[in-house]
Amino acid sequence: MIPLSWYLYLSAGLFGLGLYAVLARKNAIAILMGVELMLNAVNINIVAFWRYLTPQNMSGQAFAVMVFAVAAAEVAVGLALVISVYRRRKTVDASEINLMKW
Amino acid sequence: MTAEQGVFLFISFVILFSAYAMVTRSNLVHAALFLVVTLFGVAVVFVLLDAGFLAVVQVLVYIGAIAILMIFAVMLTQDNAAKEQESLNTNYGWALLLSALFAFALIVMLGQWQDAGAIAPALGAERDTVVELGAALVSPAGYVIPFEVASVLLLAALIGALVVARPQKKGM
Amino acid sequence: MTTEILIWLIPLPPLLAFFLILLFTRRNHALSHTLGVGAAFLSWLLGMIVFLAAIGVEHLGEQPFTSSVGWLPLGSDVFSVGVLIDPLSAVTLFFVAWTVLMIFIYSIGYHNFGQPKGEHDVPGLPPHGANQHGHGVPSVEPMYARFFAFIALFAFGMFTLVVSDNLLTLFVGWEIMGLCSYLLIGFWYAKPSARAAAIKAFITTRVGDVFMLLGIVALYAATGTLNFRQILYSPELLQQLASTPSVIAGLSAAGLIGLLLFIGAVGKSAQWPLHVWLPDAMEGPTPVSAMIHAATMVSAGVYMVLRMFPLLSAGWEHGAPLNTTMTVMAFIGAFTALFAATIALTQKDIKRVLAYSTISQLGYMIAALGIGAYVAAAFHLVTHAFFKALLFLGSGSVIHGMEHGVLHTGEHIDPQDMFNMGGLRNRMPITFWTFLIGGLSLSGFPLITAGFWSKDEILADAFGNGHLLVFITLAVAALLTAFYTMRQITLTFLGAPRTQAAEHASESVRTMTAPLLVLAVFAIGAGWVGIPEHFPGLGGLLPGWFHEFVGGTLVANPEAVAFSIEPLLVSVGVALGGLTLGWLVYRKAAEADPLRKPLGAIYGLLENKYYFDELYDSLFVQPAKRLAEGFSYMFLDRQVIDGALHRVAQAGLSLGSIFRNYFDAPVVNGFGDLTGSLTQSFGRLLRKVQTGQVQQYLLFVALLAFGGLFYYLLSVLQ
């Protein structure tokens, strides 16, 4: 009843929002939240494709499990980094963490 | 319009709205809470897609761990002096353009795809997707290696996060 | 070996000796003088062989010994050089060979061979004694070998001149002798007076040489040859030269050429006005004075005039009035004879008297040629060479004796000043007797001396051909000659010694006295070969061989002048009178010259040589110095040439600066700098991309990563 395309549009829109957050937000934690959004959009996509195209094979869901694991690991390390940077620089503004330049 | 479609529309509206709200709130705690709502919405979408296990995992892991972690991080890095800051950086115009363009491109591209309007095939009444998922994850002919690697990755992330976030002591 | 080959070889031994001494035997005195004397002896031997062969030939003048080689190819024909022995060059060769050999032998003793080296002797200064057993003895000349090398080169030059058959090699020999004269007058080069005298000699004879060279060139241009036989023995050629007018009005071509060549002789034989170098040339060692300025070099001038006599007298015949060139010659010769004799009266230095005497006697020869007395001039040349060389060598012996006395007593007097001498007759007998013979010969002591016969013949020729002015001048000069000769002998040898040094003078060594004896023999005997046939009494006893022999050189064999008693009486009278007067005036002379008071101001004029040196100095030397200093050096050299150099340098510098400042720095450097600065500004521009902001990097990455997707979007939207 729900065409696949609806799910895909949803995930595309979510991904775009997440991309916007990564590129446009100042706060480092907000950037990480944006990354989560993008990962979720990807997950929706994977599961939708699994359900509509290859429901007999569980690889789709397995892949989605991997994405969960990776997202969790990435968030943990990322936040640890943000906290470490905050301790040194007393800021989480991404535009102020700009030592890797000329 | 069937009930399913209506539910989907509603829940996708919730997701997109709270995602948008998350992206635009300057108060990070509000943003985090809106993120939680978005994640809930995604879990519902998983249920609609007959991936109930994933929905539960979504709630447990994303909301229960990740979102909470984010809120902790927000609280740890709060700058008491500046309360209401500018939430966006100087490049937001370009970012907006890029992301809009990207979403639009994706939508157009996916729309062109012939199988996009496919209807979900029947799942089969006797199938226990959870068991099958579990079997696939641990069987050698399945995805046991990615599973194990993922667990190693989690271990590495755990240790890494501990090391990185450790307070700098003298003599370390 | 034929005689011609021997003639070619005559000049060579001294040349070889010159090179060998200079290159190899400089340190070894004995070897050097052996080489020198050996070479002179070889040349003497060859010369004597050739001479004996020559006098045996009947009519040598018509068939002389000649030999020539083609040397310089000139277009279609070849310039030849060669040797020629005709009667004139035969007798010249005779006296040159003898005098050169005697002088070489004399030089061994003169330069004190065998004596110790002086402690304070330096090369370039005359040696002044060594300390032996507490008192001074003569020391050996430091530059002993060099002397022999130079006189060997000189001998080569003279022999070349005598045997050559053309004017070119004659001139070569002439110039070599000029060079050696310079080297030998300035032998003691550390003495400023010697250096100045050497330069004076060279420059003065150079004046004459320039004119002579002009004459040679003119002769070659007019006739196409320089060979004596071809020019002088072809009456047609001489006639032609005598009749073509030259650029100077009044002179024919022959006359002009002759005059130019004669001027060379004026320089070389120290005739007035180019006489100034010869007295100064006494700065050289006495053998040099003897050789160069008595026997050989100055004789070369007269020899050349004798040789070119047919050209000089072209157009003149015996008995006719003299042509222009001959008149000039007669005037200059006679004038010089009297002029130099007057100066010789007042000179104190023993060698100066002899120098002026030489000038005077050469004047006699030139005057004789001027009046056409060819044989008389040649005769006087031969006899003069012998007795003048004898007198010079004798004076050298006297000086040596005086120097010995000076070293013995330690007095500081001039050993060459005659007023410091006196009474040397007893101390130096051989020197005295030979000097006396030479002096009497010079004065023309009748009958027994050679000088009498030759001088008498000149006077007879002058009188007999009606040249009375010349006759009187030469007679007066003969009187003065006898006077000053006796003055010299009296002051030097007779009377009492005037100084301590004269008391302690001693006779010279045998290498010095032996040549004196040999030359004395010739000073007496050389005249007897020329006794005229018509002479009363002695006329027929000895054949008047000289006249026949030498007269045969000319195409028209000149007649001997008829005998007349007047010139003979005059000649005897002036000779004996002059000798007696000289003895009377000077036998009691002490420190001052007895003539000084009677002659008064004239004495000063004579003593200062008529101030000719001062005149030439202000006329020629000072302007030349000013020209050299002011014009050539300060202006031409420093301002023009150096200025041009400076300007070139400055132009180069400014060109370089322009290039540097307007091209090199802005364009070339600027280009390099521009590249650098462009890169820098470009880089500065580009570095702005690296902001360090992760989100910006992500933006770029996302843009590029999704580029393909956007392209697809675009294509779909078309």
mmCIF file of C-alpha atoms in Angstrom, chain C residues 313-497:
data_model
loop_
_atom_site.group_PDB
_atom_site.id
_atom_site.type_symbol
_atom_site.label_atom_id
_atom_site.label_comp_id
_atom_site.label_asym_id
_atom_site.label_seq_id
_atom_site.Cartn_x
_atom_site.Cartn_y
_atom_site.Cartn_z
ATOM 1 C CA SER C 313 134.595 63.832 -56.851
ATOM 2 C CA ALA C 314 132.340 63.021 -59.813
ATOM 3 C CA GLY C 315 132.615 65.800 -62.265
ATOM 4 C CA TRP C 316 135.966 66.955 -60.971
ATOM 5 C CA GLU C 317 139.186 66.380 -62.708
ATOM 6 C CA HIS C 318 142.667 66.735 -61.475
ATOM 7 C CA GLY C 319 143.672 70.349 -61.761
ATOM 8 C CA ALA C 320 140.150 71.648 -62.211
ATOM 9 C CA PRO C 321 138.348 73.687 -59.562
ATOM 10 C CA LEU C 322 136.751 71.637 -56.798
ATOM 11 C CA ASN C 323 133.093 70.717 -57.003
ATOM 12 C CA THR C 324 130.693 71.704 -54.242
ATOM 13 C CA THR C 325 130.970 68.557 -52.159
ATOM 14 C CA MET C 326 134.727 68.653 -52.218
ATOM 15 C CA THR C 327 134.754 72.293 -51.252
ATOM 16 C CA VAL C 328 132.579 71.529 -48.266
ATOM 17 C CA MET C 329 134.867 68.670 -47.303
ATOM 18 C CA ALA C 330 137.995 70.746 -47.652
ATOM 19 C CA PHE C 331 136.517 73.513 -45.553
ATOM 20 C CA ILE C 332 135.265 71.286 -42.792
ATOM 21 C CA GLY C 333 138.469 69.264 -42.730
ATOM 22 C CA ALA C 334 140.803 72.219 -42.599
ATOM 23 C CA PHE C 335 138.670 74.130 -40.137
ATOM 24 C CA THR C 336 138.394 71.149 -37.822
ATOM 25 C CA ALA C 337 142.138 70.560 -37.984
ATOM 26 C CA LEU C 338 142.892 74.075 -36.763
ATOM 27 C CA PHE C 339 139.941 74.287 -34.383
ATOM 28 C CA ALA C 340 140.755 71.092 -32.527
ATOM 29 C CA ALA C 341 144.461 71.910 -32.398
ATOM 30 C CA THR C 342 143.743 75.199 -30.639
ATOM 31 C CA ILE C 343 141.630 73.455 -27.992
ATOM 32 C CA ALA C 344 144.282 70.791 -27.457
ATOM 33 C CA LEU C 345 146.720 73.493 -26.350
ATOM 34 C CA THR C 346 144.904 74.069 -23.099
ATOM 35 C CA GLN C 347 143.799 70.598 -21.980
ATOM 36 C CA LYS C 348 145.129 69.151 -18.751
ATOM 37 C CA ASP C 349 143.964 65.550 -19.066
ATOM 38 C CA ILE C 350 146.469 63.440 -20.913
ATOM 39 C CA LYS C 351 143.780 61.648 -22.871
ATOM 40 C CA ARG C 352 141.859 64.776 -23.786
ATOM 41 C CA VAL C 353 144.886 66.186 -25.545
ATOM 42 C CA LEU C 354 145.086 63.029 -27.608
ATOM 43 C CA ALA C 355 141.335 63.135 -28.301
ATOM 44 C CA TYR C 356 141.531 66.626 -29.758
ATOM 45 C CA SER C 357 144.637 65.615 -31.577
ATOM 46 C CA THR C 358 142.683 62.804 -33.209
ATOM 47 C CA ILE C 359 139.956 65.178 -34.284
ATOM 48 C CA SER C 360 142.585 67.471 -35.722
ATOM 49 C CA GLN C 361 144.393 64.726 -37.644
ATOM 50 C CA LEU C 362 141.155 63.386 -39.051
ATOM 51 C CA GLY C 363 140.519 66.899 -40.239
ATOM 52 C CA TYR C 364 143.789 66.643 -42.121
ATOM 53 C CA MET C 365 142.594 63.535 -43.901
ATOM 54 C CA ILE C 366 139.214 64.994 -44.765
ATOM 55 C CA ALA C 367 140.836 68.171 -46.026
ATOM 56 C CA ALA C 368 143.208 66.091 -48.141
ATOM 57 C CA LEU C 369 140.279 64.312 -49.691
ATOM 58 C CA GLY C 370 138.531 67.584 -50.153
ATOM 59 C CA ILE C 371 141.343 68.861 -52.329
ATOM 60 C CA GLY C 372 141.552 65.602 -54.191
ATOM 61 C CA ALA C 373 144.708 64.212 -52.572
ATOM 62 C CA TYR C 374 143.437 60.664 -52.480
ATOM 63 C CA VAL C 375 146.661 58.792 -51.875
ATOM 64 C CA ALA C 376 147.900 61.325 -49.308
ATOM 65 C CA ALA C 377 144.724 60.936 -47.305
ATOM 66 C CA ALA C 378 144.965 57.143 -47.389
ATOM 67 C CA PHE C 379 148.624 57.315 -46.396
ATOM 68 C CA HIS C 380 147.919 59.581 -43.463
ATOM 69 C CA LEU C 381 145.077 57.299 -42.399
ATOM 70 C CA VAL C 382 147.452 54.357 -42.137
ATOM 71 C CA THR C 383 150.261 56.143 -40.353
ATOM 72 C CA HIS C 384 147.921 57.994 -38.027
ATOM 73 C CA ALA C 385 146.305 54.724 -36.937
ATOM 74 C CA PHE C 386 149.677 53.394 -35.845
ATOM 75 C CA PHE C 387 151.052 56.373 -33.988
ATOM 76 C CA LYS C 388 147.760 57.436 -32.474
ATOM 77 C CA ALA C 389 147.103 53.944 -31.151
ATOM 78 C CA LEU C 390 150.655 53.996 -29.813
ATOM 79 C CA LEU C 391 150.073 57.338 -28.105
ATOM 80 C CA PHE C 392 146.814 56.243 -26.519
ATOM 81 C CA LEU C 393 148.220 52.969 -25.279
ATOM 82 C CA GLY C 394 151.206 54.885 -23.989
ATOM 83 C CA SER C 395 148.947 57.263 -22.126
ATOM 84 C CA GLY C 396 147.178 54.281 -20.650
ATOM 85 C CA SER C 397 150.499 52.982 -19.454
ATOM 86 C CA VAL C 398 151.292 56.372 -17.928
ATOM 87 C CA ILE C 399 147.938 56.430 -16.151
ATOM 88 C CA HIS C 400 148.569 52.951 -14.832
ATOM 89 C CA GLY C 401 151.946 54.007 -13.552
ATOM 90 C CA MET C 402 150.408 57.055 -11.878
ATOM 91 C CA GLU C 403 147.681 54.931 -10.341
ATOM 92 C CA HIS C 404 150.315 52.640 -8.946
ATOM 93 C CA GLY C 405 151.928 55.673 -7.410
ATOM 94 C CA VAL C 406 148.580 56.879 -6.042
ATOM 95 C CA LEU C 407 147.903 53.511 -4.452
ATOM 96 C CA HIS C 408 151.392 53.493 -3.003
ATOM 97 C CA THR C 409 151.256 56.914 -1.476
ATOM 98 C CA GLY C 410 147.543 57.173 -0.824
ATOM 99 C CA GLU C 411 147.383 60.651 -2.348
ATOM 100 C CA HIS C 412 144.035 61.840 -3.663
ATOM 101 C CA ILE C 413 144.988 63.262 -7.034
ATOM 102 C CA ASP C 414 143.759 62.757 -10.543
ATOM 103 C CA PRO C 415 146.212 60.292 -12.127
ATOM 104 C CA GLN C 416 145.269 61.570 -15.574
ATOM 105 C CA ASP C 417 146.145 65.225 -14.972
ATOM 106 C CA MET C 418 149.439 66.049 -16.654
ATOM 107 C CA PHE C 419 150.179 68.737 -14.116
ATOM 108 C CA ASN C 420 150.392 65.983 -11.472
ATOM 109 C CA MET C 421 153.003 64.108 -13.473
ATOM 110 C CA GLY C 422 156.573 64.913 -14.396
ATOM 111 C CA GLY C 423 159.854 63.061 -14.454
ATOM 112 C CA LEU C 424 158.250 59.811 -15.522
ATOM 113 C CA ARG C 425 161.111 59.376 -18.000
ATOM 114 C CA ASN C 426 163.176 57.635 -15.387
ATOM 115 C CA ARG C 427 160.394 55.742 -13.724
ATOM 116 C CA MET C 428 158.794 54.361 -16.947
ATOM 117 C CA PRO C 429 161.485 54.198 -19.627
ATOM 118 C CA ILE C 430 159.818 51.956 -22.200
ATOM 119 C CA THR C 431 156.647 53.977 -22.036
ATOM 120 C CA PHE C 432 158.693 57.162 -22.371
ATOM 121 C CA TRP C 433 160.655 56.153 -25.457
ATOM 122 C CA THR C 434 157.672 54.696 -27.296
ATOM 123 C CA PHE C 435 155.512 57.683 -26.391
ATOM 124 C CA LEU C 436 158.251 59.954 -27.630
ATOM 125 C CA ILE C 437 158.416 58.114 -30.944
ATOM 126 C CA GLY C 438 154.645 58.367 -31.263
ATOM 127 C CA GLY C 439 154.653 62.044 -30.374
ATOM 128 C CA LEU C 440 157.392 62.842 -32.839
ATOM 129 C CA SER C 441 155.537 60.936 -35.494
ATOM 130 C CA LEU C 442 152.407 62.910 -34.751
ATOM 131 C CA SER C 443 154.317 66.150 -34.985
ATOM 132 C CA GLY C 444 155.871 65.135 -38.245
ATOM 133 C CA PHE C 445 159.502 64.975 -37.130
ATOM 134 C CA PRO C 446 161.447 64.901 -40.366
ATOM 135 C CA LEU C 447 162.583 61.839 -42.151
ATOM 136 C CA ILE C 448 162.583 59.191 -39.493
ATOM 137 C CA THR C 449 158.965 59.218 -38.408
ATOM 138 C CA ALA C 450 155.975 57.947 -40.435
ATOM 139 C CA GLY C 451 153.886 60.978 -39.658
ATOM 140 C CA PHE C 452 156.325 63.225 -41.453
ATOM 141 C CA TRP C 453 155.944 61.478 -44.771
ATOM 142 C CA SER C 454 152.158 61.396 -44.747
ATOM 143 C CA LYS C 455 151.704 64.929 -43.428
ATOM 144 C CA ASP C 456 154.266 66.277 -45.822
ATOM 145 C CA GLU C 457 152.461 64.683 -48.729
ATOM 146 C CA ILE C 458 149.214 66.364 -47.773
ATOM 147 C CA LEU C 459 150.879 69.746 -47.463
ATOM 148 C CA ALA C 460 152.662 69.239 -50.734
ATOM 149 C CA ASP C 461 149.450 68.328 -52.458
ATOM 150 C CA ALA C 462 147.693 71.354 -51.082
ATOM 151 C CA PHE C 463 150.469 73.692 -52.122
ATOM 152 C CA GLY C 464 151.092 72.064 -55.423
ATOM 153 C CA ASN C 465 147.482 72.228 -56.555
ATOM 154 C CA GLY C 466 147.118 75.830 -55.515
ATOM 155 C CA HIS C 467 144.822 75.427 -52.526
ATOM 156 C CA LEU C 468 146.718 77.989 -50.551
ATOM 157 C CA LEU C 469 144.095 78.679 -47.885
ATOM 158 C CA VAL C 470 143.969 75.006 -47.045
ATOM 159 C CA PHE C 471 147.740 74.889 -47.074
ATOM 160 C CA ILE C 472 148.165 77.726 -44.624
ATOM 161 C CA THR C 473 145.475 76.397 -42.301
ATOM 162 C CA LEU C 474 146.994 72.954 -42.222
ATOM 163 C CA ALA C 475 150.451 74.355 -41.704
ATOM 164 C CA VAL C 476 149.350 76.411 -38.719
ATOM 165 C CA ALA C 477 147.576 73.358 -37.374
ATOM 166 C CA ALA C 478 150.799 71.374 -37.810
ATOM 167 C CA LEU C 479 152.672 73.968 -35.795
ATOM 168 C CA LEU C 480 150.156 73.798 -33.012
ATOM 169 C CA THR C 481 150.202 70.003 -33.174
ATOM 170 C CA ALA C 482 153.905 69.885 -32.632
ATOM 171 C CA PHE C 483 153.608 72.445 -29.843
ATOM 172 C CA TYR C 484 150.988 70.697 -27.814
ATOM 173 C CA THR C 485 152.589 67.299 -28.383
ATOM 174 C CA MET C 486 155.846 68.520 -26.935
ATOM 175 C CA ARG C 487 153.910 70.217 -24.167
ATOM 176 C CA GLN C 488 152.372 66.879 -23.359
ATOM 177 C CA ILE C 489 155.689 65.005 -23.391
ATOM 178 C CA THR C 490 157.455 67.657 -21.359
ATOM 179 C CA LEU C 491 154.793 67.867 -18.705
ATOM 180 C CA THR C 492 154.449 64.122 -18.411
ATOM 181 C CA PHE C 493 157.936 62.711 -18.736
ATOM 182 C CA LEU C 494 160.516 65.443 -18.428
ATOM 183 C CA GLY C 495 161.484 67.664 -15.563
ATOM 184 C CA ALA C 496 160.907 66.753 -11.953
ATOM 185 C CA PRO C 497 157.949 64.880 -10.509
#
